[in-house]
GROMACS .gro file of C-alpha atoms in nm:
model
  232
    1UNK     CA    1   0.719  -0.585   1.590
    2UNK     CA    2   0.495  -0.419   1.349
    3UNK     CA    3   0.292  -0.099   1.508
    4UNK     CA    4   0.601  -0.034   1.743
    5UNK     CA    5   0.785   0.249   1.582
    6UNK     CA    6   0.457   0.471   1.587
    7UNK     CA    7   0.495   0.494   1.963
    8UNK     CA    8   0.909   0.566   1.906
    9UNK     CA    9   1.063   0.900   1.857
   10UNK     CA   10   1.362   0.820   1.687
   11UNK     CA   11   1.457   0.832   1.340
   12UNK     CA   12   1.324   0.633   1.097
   13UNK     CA   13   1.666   0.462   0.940
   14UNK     CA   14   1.783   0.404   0.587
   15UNK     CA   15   2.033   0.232   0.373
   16UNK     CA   16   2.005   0.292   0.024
   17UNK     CA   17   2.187   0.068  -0.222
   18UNK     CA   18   2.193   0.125  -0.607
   19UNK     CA   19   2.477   0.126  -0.870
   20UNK     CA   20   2.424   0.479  -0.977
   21UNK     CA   21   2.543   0.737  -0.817
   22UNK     CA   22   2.355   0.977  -0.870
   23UNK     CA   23   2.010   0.781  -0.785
   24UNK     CA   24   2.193   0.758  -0.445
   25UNK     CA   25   2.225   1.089  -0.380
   26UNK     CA   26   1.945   1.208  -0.443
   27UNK     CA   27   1.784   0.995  -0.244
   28UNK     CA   28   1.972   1.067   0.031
   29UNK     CA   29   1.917   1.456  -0.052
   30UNK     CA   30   1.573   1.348  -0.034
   31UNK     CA   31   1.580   1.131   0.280
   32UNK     CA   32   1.801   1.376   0.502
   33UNK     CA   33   1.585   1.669   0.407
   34UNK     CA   34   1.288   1.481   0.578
   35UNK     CA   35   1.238   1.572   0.963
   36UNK     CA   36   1.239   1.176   1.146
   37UNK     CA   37   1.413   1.010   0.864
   38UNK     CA   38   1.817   0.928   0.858
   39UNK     CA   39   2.028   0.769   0.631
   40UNK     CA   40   2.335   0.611   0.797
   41UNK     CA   41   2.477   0.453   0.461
   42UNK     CA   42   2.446   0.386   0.089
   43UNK     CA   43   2.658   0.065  -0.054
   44UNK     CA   44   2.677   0.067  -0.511
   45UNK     CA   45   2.597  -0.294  -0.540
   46UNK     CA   46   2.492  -0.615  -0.365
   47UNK     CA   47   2.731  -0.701  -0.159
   48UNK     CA   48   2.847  -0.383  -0.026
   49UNK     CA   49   2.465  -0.350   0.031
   50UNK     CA   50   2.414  -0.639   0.256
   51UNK     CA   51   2.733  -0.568   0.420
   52UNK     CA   52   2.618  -0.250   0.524
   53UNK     CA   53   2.276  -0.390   0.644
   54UNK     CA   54   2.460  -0.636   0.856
   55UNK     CA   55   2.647  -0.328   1.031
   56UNK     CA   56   2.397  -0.059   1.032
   57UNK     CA   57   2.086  -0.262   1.083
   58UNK     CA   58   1.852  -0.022   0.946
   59UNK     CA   59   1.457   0.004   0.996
   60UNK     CA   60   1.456   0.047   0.597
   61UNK     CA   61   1.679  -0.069   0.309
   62UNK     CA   62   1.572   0.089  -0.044
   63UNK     CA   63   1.768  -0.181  -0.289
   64UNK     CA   64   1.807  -0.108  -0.625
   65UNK     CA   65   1.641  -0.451  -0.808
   66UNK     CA   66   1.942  -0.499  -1.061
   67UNK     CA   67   2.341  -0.447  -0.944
   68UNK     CA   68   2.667  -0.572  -0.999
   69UNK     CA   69   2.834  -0.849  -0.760
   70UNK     CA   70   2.496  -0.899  -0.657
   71UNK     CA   71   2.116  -0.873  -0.731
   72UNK     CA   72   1.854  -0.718  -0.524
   73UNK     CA   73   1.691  -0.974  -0.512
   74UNK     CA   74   1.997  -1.227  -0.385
   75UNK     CA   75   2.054  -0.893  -0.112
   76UNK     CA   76   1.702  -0.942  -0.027
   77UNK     CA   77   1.688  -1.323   0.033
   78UNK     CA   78   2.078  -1.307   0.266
   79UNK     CA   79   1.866  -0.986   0.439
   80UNK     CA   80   1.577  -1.202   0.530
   81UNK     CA   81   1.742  -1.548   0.603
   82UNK     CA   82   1.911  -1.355   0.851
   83UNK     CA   83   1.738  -1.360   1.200
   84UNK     CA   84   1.969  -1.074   1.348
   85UNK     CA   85   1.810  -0.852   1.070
   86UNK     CA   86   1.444  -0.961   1.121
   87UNK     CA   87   1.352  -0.550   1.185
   88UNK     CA   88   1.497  -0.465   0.830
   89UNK     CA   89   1.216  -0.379   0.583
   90UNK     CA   90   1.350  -0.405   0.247
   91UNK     CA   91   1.187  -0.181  -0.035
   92UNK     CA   92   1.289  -0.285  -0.380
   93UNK     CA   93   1.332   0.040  -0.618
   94UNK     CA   94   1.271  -0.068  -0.980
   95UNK     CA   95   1.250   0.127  -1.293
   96UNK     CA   96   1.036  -0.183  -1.503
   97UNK     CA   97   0.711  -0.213  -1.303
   98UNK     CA   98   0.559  -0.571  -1.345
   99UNK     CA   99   0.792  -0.809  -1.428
  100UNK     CA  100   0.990  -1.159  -1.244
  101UNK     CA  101   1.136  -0.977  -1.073
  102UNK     CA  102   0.827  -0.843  -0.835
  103UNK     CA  103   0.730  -1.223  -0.792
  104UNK     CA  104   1.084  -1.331  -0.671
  105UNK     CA  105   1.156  -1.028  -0.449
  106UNK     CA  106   0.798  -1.045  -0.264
  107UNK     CA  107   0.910  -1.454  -0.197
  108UNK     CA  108   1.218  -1.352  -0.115
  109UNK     CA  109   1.140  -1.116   0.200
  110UNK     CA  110   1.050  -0.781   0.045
  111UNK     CA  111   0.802  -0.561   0.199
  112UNK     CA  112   0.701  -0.414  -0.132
  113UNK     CA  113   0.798  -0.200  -0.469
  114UNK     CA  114   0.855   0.140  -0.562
  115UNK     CA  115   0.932   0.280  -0.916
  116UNK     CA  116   1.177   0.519  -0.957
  117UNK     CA  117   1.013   0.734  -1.099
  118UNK     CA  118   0.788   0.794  -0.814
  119UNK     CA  119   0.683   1.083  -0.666
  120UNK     CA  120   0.907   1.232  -0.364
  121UNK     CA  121   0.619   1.253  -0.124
  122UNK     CA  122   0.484   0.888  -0.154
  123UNK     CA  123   0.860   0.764  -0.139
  124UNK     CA  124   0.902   0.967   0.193
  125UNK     CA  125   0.569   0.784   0.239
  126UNK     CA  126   0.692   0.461   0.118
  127UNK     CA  127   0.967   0.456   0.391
  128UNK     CA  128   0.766   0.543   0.696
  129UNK     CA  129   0.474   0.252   0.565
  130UNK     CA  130   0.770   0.023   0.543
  131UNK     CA  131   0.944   0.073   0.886
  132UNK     CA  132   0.633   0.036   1.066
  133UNK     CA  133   0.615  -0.319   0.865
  134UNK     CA  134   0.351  -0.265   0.669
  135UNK     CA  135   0.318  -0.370   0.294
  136UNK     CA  136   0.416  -0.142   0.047
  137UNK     CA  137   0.340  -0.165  -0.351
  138UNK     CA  138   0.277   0.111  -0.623
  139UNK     CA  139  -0.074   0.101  -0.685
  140UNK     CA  140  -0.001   0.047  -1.062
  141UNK     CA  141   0.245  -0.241  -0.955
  142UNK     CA  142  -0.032  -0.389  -0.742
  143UNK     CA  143  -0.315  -0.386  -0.999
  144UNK     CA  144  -0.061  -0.515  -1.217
  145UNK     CA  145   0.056  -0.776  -0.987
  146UNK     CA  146  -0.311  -0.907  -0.919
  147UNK     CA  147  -0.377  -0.966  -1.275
  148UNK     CA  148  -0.103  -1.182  -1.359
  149UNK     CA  149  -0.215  -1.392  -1.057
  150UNK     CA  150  -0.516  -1.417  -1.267
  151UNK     CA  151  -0.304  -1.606  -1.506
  152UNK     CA  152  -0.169  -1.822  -1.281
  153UNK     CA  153  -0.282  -2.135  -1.132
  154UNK     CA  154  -0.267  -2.165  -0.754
  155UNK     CA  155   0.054  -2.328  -0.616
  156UNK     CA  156  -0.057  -2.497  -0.287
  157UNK     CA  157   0.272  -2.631  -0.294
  158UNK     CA  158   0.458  -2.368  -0.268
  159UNK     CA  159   0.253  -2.232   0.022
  160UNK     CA  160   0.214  -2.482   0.322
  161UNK     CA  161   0.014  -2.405   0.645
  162UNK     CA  162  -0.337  -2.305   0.542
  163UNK     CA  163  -0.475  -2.587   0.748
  164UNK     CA  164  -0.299  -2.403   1.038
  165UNK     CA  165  -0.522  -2.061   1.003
  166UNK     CA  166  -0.848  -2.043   1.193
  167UNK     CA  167  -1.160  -1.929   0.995
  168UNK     CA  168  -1.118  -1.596   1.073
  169UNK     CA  169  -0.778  -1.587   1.029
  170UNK     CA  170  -0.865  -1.733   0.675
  171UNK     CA  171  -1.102  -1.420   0.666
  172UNK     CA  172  -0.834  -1.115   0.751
  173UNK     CA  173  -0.592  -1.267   0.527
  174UNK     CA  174  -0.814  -1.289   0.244
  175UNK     CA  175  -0.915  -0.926   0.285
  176UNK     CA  176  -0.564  -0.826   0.303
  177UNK     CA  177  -0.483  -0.967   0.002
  178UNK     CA  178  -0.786  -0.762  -0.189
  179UNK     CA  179  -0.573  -0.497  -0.001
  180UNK     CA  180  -0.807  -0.357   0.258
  181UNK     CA  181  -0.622  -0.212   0.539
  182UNK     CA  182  -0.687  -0.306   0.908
  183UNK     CA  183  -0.959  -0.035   0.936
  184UNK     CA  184  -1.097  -0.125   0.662
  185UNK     CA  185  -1.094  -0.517   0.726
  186UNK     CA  186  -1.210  -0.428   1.112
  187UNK     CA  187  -1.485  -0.251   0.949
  188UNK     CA  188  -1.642  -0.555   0.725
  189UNK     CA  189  -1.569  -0.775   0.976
  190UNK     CA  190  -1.719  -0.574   1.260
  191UNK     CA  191  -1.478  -0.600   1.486
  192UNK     CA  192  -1.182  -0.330   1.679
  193UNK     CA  193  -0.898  -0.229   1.467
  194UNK     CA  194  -0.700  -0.377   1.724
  195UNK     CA  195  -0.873  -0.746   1.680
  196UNK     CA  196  -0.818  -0.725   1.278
  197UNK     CA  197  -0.411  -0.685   1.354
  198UNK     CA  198  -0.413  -0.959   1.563
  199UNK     CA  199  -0.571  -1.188   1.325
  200UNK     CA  200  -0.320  -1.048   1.075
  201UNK     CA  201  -0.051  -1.087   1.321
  202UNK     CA  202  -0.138  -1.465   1.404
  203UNK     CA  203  -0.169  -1.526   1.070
  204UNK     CA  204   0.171  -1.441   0.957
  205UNK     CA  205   0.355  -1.581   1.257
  206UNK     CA  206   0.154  -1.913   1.184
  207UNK     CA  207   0.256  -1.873   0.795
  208UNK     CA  208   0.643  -1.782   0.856
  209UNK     CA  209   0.542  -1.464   0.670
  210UNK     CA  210   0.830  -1.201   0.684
  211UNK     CA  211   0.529  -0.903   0.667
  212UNK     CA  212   0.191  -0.859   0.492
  213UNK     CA  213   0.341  -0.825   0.142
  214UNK     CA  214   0.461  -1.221   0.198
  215UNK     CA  215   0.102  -1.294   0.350
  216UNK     CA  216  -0.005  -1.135   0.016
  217UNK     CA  217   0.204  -1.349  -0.194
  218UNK     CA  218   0.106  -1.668   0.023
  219UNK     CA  219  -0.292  -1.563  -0.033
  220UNK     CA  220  -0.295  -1.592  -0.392
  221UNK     CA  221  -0.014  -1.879  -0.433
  222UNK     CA  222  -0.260  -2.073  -0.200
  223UNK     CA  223  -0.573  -2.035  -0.382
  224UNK     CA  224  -0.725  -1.901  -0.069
  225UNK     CA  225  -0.807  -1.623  -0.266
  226UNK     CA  226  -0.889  -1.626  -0.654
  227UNK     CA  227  -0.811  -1.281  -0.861
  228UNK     CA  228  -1.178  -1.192  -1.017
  229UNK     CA  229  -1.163  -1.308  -1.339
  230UNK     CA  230  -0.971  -1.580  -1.276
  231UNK     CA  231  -1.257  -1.781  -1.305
  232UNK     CA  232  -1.366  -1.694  -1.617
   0.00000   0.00000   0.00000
C-alpha cells in the first residue's frame, strides 16, 4: 500500500538485474553503503531476474531495459501479472533516454526510469521514491516523454474506465499527470494532503493502475489530458 513503508523501519530491499557485471556491482557497492537500503540479490539477465523476484520479493527491482534470455521489459510485464509480487516496484535502468522502450515498460507495470548515468544521490533517491510506490522518471526522460505524447493522438482504446472516475478524481489525475505532487495537487485544489492521495488512490484502484507512473500513462493515452501544444 503506497505511504506504508514511511511508517516501517526496515530496510528498503533491492534486486538488481543487468548483464554487466560490473554495473551490478557497483550498484550494489552503492546500495549496501546506504544506511536503510539492502540488496538481497542481483540475477545477469531476464530470467534469472524474475526468478529471483519471485524468491526474494523485494520492495525494489532496478532491471536493466535490454538482457539476454529475456528483456526488461518481458521481466517487467511476468513481475506485474503476478499478484504475489504486487509490492515489487520495478525501476527500469536505461542508458538511451526516450525511446519504445519507456512507452512499453510504463504499460507494462514500471514505476518509472532512471539513466545510468545518473547521479548516485538521486538513484539512492530513486529507490526510496519507488518503494514507497511513488512514480519515478528522470526529469529529462519526463519532459521528453510528454512531448512525444504531443505527437500522439489519444488512444481511448487502449485506456478503458474514464467513465468510472468522479470529477474530482478526473481532477487529481489530471494534475498528476502535469506531475504535481500530492502537496502540490492538495494545494490547487484546496484540500488536505491526505484528501489529494485518496483521490489518487481511488483513482488507480478504479483504473487497474499498478502505481502513478501507469495512472500517468493512462492520463495522456485517454485524452483526459492534452500535452500543451498538442493543440496547435
Amino acid at each position: 500500500m503506497i505511504g506504508d513503508r514511511e511508517s516501517e523501519s526496515e530496510s528498503v530491499r533491492v534486486v538488481v538485474v543487468d548483464d554487466q557485471a560490473l554495473m551490478r556491482a557497483g550498484f550494489r557497492a552503492l546500495l549496501d553503503a546506504e544506511e536503510g537500503i539492502e540488496v538481497v540479490g542481483e540475477a545477469a539477465d531476464g530470467q534469472r531476474g524474475l526468478d529471483l523476484v519471485r524468491r526474494c520479493v523485494p520492495d525494489v527491482a532496478l532491471i536493466d531495459v535490454q538482457m539476454p534470455v529475456m528483456t526488461g521489459i518481458e521481466t517487467t510485464r511476468h513481475i506485474a501479472a503476478d499478484p504475489a509480487l504486487a509490492g515489487v516496484h520495478v525501476v527500469i535502468l536505461t542508458n538511451y533516454g526516450l525511446d519504445e522502450y519507456v512507452f512499453d515498460a510504463l504499460r507494462a507495470g514500471a514505476a518509472g526510469f532512471l539513466l545510468k548515468d545518473t547521479e548516485p544521490v538521486e538513484l539512492l533517491q530513486a529507490v526510496r521514491v519507488a518503494a514507497r510506490g511513488d512514480a519515478l522518471l528522470s526529469p529529462s526522460i519526463t519532459r521528453r516523454l510528454i512531448g512525444e505524447f504531443v505527437s500522439r493522438p489519444p488512444d481511448r482504446s487502449t485506456a478503458p474506465g474514464l467513465e468510472t472516475l468522479t470529477r474530482r478524481e478526473r481532477e487529481v489525475t489530471g494534475l498528476a499527470a502535469r506531475g504535481l505532487t500530492n502537496e502540490e495537487i492538495a494545494a490547487y485544489m484546496v484540500v488536505s494532503p491526505f484528501t489529494a492521495k485518496t483521490h489518487i488512490s481511488r483513482a488507480m484502484t478504479k483504473l487497474g493502475a499498478r502505481d502513478r507512473a501507469q495512472l500517468v500513462v493512462f492520463a495522456y493515452e485517454s485524452g483526459l489530458v492534452t500535452p500543451r501544444g498538442a493543440g496547435g
